[in-house]
mmCIF file with all atom_site columns, C-alpha atoms in Angstrom:
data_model
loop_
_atom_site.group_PDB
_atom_site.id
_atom_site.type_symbol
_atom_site.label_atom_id
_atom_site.label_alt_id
_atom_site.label_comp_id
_atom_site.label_asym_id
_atom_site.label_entity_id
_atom_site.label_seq_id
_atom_site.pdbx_PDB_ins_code
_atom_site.Cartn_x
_atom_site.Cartn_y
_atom_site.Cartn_z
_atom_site.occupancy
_atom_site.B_iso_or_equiv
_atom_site.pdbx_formal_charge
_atom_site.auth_seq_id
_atom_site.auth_comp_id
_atom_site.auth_asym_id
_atom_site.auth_atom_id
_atom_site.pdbx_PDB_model_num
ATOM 1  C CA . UNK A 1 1  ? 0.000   0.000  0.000   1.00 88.00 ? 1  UNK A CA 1
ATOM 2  C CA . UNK A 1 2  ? 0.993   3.219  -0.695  1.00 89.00 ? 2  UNK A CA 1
ATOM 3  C CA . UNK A 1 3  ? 1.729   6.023  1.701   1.00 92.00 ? 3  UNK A CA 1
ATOM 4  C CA . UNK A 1 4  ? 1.547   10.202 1.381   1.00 91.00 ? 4  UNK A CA 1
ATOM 5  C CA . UNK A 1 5  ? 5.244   9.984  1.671   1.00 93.00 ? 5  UNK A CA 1
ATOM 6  C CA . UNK A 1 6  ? 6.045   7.190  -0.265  1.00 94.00 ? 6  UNK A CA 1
ATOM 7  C CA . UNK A 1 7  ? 4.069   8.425  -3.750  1.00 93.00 ? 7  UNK A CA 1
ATOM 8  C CA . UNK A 1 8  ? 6.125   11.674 -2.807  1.00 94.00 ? 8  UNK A CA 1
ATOM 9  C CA . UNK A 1 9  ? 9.012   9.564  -3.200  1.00 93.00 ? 9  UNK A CA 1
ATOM 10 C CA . UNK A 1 10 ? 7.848   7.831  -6.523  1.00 92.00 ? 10 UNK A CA 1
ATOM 11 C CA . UNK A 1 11 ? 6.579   10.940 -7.942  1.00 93.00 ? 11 UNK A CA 1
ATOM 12 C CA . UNK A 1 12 ? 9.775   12.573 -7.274  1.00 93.00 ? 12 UNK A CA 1
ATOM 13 C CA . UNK A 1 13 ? 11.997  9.828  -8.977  1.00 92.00 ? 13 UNK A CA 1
ATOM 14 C CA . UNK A 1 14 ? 10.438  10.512 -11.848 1.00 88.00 ? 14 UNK A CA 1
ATOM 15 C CA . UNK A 1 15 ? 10.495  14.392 -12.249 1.00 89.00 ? 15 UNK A CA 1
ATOM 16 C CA . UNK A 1 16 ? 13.826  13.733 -11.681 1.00 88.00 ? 16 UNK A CA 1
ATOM 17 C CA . UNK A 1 17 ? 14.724  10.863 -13.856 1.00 82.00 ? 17 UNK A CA 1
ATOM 18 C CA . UNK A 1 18 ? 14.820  11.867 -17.109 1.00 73.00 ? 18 UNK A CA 1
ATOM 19 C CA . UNK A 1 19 ? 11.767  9.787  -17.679 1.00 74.00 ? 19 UNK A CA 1
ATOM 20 C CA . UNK A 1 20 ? 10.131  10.893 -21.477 1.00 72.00 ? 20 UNK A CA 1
ATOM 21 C CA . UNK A 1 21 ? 6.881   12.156 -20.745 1.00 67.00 ? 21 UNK A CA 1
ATOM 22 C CA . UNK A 1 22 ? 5.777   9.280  -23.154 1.00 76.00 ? 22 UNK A CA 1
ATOM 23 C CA . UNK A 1 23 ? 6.397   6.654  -20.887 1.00 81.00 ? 23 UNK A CA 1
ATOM 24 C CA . UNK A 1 24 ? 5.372   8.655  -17.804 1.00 86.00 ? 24 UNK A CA 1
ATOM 25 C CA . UNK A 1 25 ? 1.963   10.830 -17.019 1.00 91.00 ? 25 UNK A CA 1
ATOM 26 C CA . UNK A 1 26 ? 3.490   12.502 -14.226 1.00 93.00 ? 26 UNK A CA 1
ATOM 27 C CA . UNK A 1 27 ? 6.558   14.012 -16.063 1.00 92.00 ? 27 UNK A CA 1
ATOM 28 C CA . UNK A 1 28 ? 4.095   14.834 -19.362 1.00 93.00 ? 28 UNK A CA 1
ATOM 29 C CA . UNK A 1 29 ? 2.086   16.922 -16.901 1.00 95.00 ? 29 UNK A CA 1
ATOM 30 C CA . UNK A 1 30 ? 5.079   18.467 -15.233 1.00 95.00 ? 30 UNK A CA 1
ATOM 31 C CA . UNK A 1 31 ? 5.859   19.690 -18.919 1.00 94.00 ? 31 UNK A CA 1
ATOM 32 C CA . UNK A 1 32 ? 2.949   20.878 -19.342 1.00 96.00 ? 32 UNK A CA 1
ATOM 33 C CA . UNK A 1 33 ? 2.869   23.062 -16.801 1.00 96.00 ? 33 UNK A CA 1
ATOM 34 C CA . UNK A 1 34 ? 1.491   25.271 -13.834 1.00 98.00 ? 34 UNK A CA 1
ATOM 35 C CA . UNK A 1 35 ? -1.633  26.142 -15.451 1.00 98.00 ? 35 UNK A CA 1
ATOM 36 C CA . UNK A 1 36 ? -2.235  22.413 -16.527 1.00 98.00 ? 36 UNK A CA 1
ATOM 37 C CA . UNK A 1 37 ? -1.812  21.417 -13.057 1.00 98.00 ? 37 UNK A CA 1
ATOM 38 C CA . UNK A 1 38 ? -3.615  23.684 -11.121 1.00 98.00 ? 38 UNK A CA 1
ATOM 39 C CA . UNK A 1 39 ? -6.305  22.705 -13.095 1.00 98.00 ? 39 UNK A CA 1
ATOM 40 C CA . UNK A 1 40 ? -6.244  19.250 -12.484 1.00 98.00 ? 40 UNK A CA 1
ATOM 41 C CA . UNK A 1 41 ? -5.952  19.646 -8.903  1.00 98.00 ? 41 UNK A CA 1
ATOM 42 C CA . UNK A 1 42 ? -9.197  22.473 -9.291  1.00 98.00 ? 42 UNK A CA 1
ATOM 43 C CA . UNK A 1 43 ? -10.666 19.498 -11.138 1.00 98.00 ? 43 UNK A CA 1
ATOM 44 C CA . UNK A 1 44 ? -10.245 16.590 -8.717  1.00 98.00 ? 44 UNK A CA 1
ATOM 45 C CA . UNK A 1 45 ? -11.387 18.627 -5.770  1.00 98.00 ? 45 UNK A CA 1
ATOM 46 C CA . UNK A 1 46 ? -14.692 19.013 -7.328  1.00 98.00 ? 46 UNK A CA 1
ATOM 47 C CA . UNK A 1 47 ? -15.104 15.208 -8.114  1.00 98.00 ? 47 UNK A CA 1
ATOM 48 C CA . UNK A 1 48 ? -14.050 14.787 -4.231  1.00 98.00 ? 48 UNK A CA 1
ATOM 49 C CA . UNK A 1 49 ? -16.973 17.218 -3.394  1.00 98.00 ? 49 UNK A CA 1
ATOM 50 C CA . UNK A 1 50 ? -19.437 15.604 -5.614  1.00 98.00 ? 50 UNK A CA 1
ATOM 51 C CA . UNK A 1 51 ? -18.137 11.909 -4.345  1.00 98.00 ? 51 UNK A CA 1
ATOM 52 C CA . UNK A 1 52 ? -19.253 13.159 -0.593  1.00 98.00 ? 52 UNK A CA 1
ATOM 53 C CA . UNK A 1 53 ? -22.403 14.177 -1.375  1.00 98.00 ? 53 UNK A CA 1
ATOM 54 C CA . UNK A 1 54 ? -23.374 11.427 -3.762  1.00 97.00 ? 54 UNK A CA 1
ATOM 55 C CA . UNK A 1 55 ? -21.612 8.213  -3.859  1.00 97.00 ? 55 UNK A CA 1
ATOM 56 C CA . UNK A 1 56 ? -20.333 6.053  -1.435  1.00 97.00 ? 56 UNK A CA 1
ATOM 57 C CA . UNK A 1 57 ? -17.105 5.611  0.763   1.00 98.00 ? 57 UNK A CA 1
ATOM 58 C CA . UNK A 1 58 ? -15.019 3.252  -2.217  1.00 97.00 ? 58 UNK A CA 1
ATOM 59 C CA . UNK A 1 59 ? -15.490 6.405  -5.137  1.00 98.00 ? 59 UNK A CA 1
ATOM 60 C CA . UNK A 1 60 ? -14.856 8.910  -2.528  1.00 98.00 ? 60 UNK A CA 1
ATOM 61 C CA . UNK A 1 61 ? -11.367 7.765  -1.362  1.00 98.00 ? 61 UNK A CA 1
ATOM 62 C CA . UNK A 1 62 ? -10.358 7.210  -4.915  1.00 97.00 ? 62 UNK A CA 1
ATOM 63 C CA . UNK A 1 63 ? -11.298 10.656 -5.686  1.00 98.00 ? 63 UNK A CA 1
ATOM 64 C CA . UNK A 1 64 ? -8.952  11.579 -2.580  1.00 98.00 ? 64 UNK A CA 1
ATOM 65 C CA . UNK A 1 65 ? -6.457  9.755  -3.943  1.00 97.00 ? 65 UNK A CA 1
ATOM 66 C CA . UNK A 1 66 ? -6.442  11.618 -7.095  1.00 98.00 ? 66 UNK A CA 1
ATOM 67 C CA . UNK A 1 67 ? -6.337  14.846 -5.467  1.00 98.00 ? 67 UNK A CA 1
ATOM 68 C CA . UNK A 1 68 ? -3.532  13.786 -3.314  1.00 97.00 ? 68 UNK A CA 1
ATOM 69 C CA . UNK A 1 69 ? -1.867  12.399 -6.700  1.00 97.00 ? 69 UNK A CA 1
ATOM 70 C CA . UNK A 1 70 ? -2.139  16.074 -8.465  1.00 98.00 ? 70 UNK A CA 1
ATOM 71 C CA . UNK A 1 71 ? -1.430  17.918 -4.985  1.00 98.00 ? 71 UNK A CA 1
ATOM 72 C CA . UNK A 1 72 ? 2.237   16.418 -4.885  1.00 97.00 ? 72 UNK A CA 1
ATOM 73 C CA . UNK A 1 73 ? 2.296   17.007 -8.793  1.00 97.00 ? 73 UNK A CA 1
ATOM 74 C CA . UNK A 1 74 ? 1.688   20.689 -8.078  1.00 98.00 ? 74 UNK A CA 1
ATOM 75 C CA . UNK A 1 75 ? 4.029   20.530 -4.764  1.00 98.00 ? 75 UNK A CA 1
ATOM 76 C CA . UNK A 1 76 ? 6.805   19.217 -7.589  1.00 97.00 ? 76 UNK A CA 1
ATOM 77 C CA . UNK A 1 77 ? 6.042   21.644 -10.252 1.00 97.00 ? 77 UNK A CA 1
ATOM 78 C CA . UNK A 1 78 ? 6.533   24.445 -7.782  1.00 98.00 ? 78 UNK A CA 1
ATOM 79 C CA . UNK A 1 79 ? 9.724   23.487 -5.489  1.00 97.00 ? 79 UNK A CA 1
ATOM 80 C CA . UNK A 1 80 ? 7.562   22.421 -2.820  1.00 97.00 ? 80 UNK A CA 1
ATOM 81 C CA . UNK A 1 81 ? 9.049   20.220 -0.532  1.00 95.00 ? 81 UNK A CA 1
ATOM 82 C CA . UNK A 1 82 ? 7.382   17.621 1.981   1.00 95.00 ? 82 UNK A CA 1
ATOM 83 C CA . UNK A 1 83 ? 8.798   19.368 4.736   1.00 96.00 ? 83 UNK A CA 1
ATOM 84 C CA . UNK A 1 84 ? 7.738   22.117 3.408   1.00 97.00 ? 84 UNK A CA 1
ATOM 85 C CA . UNK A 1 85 ? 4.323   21.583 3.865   1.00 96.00 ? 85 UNK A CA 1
ATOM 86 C CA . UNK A 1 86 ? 4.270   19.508 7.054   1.00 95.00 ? 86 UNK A CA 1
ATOM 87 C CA . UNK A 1 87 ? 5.660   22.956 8.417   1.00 96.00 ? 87 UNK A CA 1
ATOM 88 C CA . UNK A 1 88 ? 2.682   24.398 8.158   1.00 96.00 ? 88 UNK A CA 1
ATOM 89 C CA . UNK A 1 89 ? 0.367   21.817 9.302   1.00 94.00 ? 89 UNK A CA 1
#
């Protein structure tokens, strides 16, 4: 099972790997940018919102889990560390 810290880890392997965004959807979003991103993340929240109101426990943690997925994307594409964050907590 994966952790918060350990898809951090994954994640940041392969923003850092040299990876071709071809073979990876996290680097082809990193290239495509801030705006891309933050959309995405705008994107999943609302499918988390409309998860709790309207379908059950299952659909709403994977909707979590996608917003957690294109949180750390964003955290990457801006020089946001872990630490970082857990700072302000």
């Amino acid at each position: 099972m994966k952790t918060f810290d350990s898809l951090w880890s994954e994640l940041s392997t392969k923003s850092q790997s040299g990876v071709a965004a071809q073979d990876s959807s996290t680097v082809a979003a990193l290239n495509n940018g801030t705006h891309f991103i933050a959309k995405k993340v705008i994107e999943e929240a609302g499918e988390v919102m409309l998860a709790a109101e309207s379908q059950g426990q299952a659909e709403l943690a994977e909707e979590i889990s996608q917003l957690l997925y294109w949180l750390q994307v964003l955290m990457l594409d801006k020089k946001i560390s872990l630490e970082d964050v857990y700072r302000r907590l």
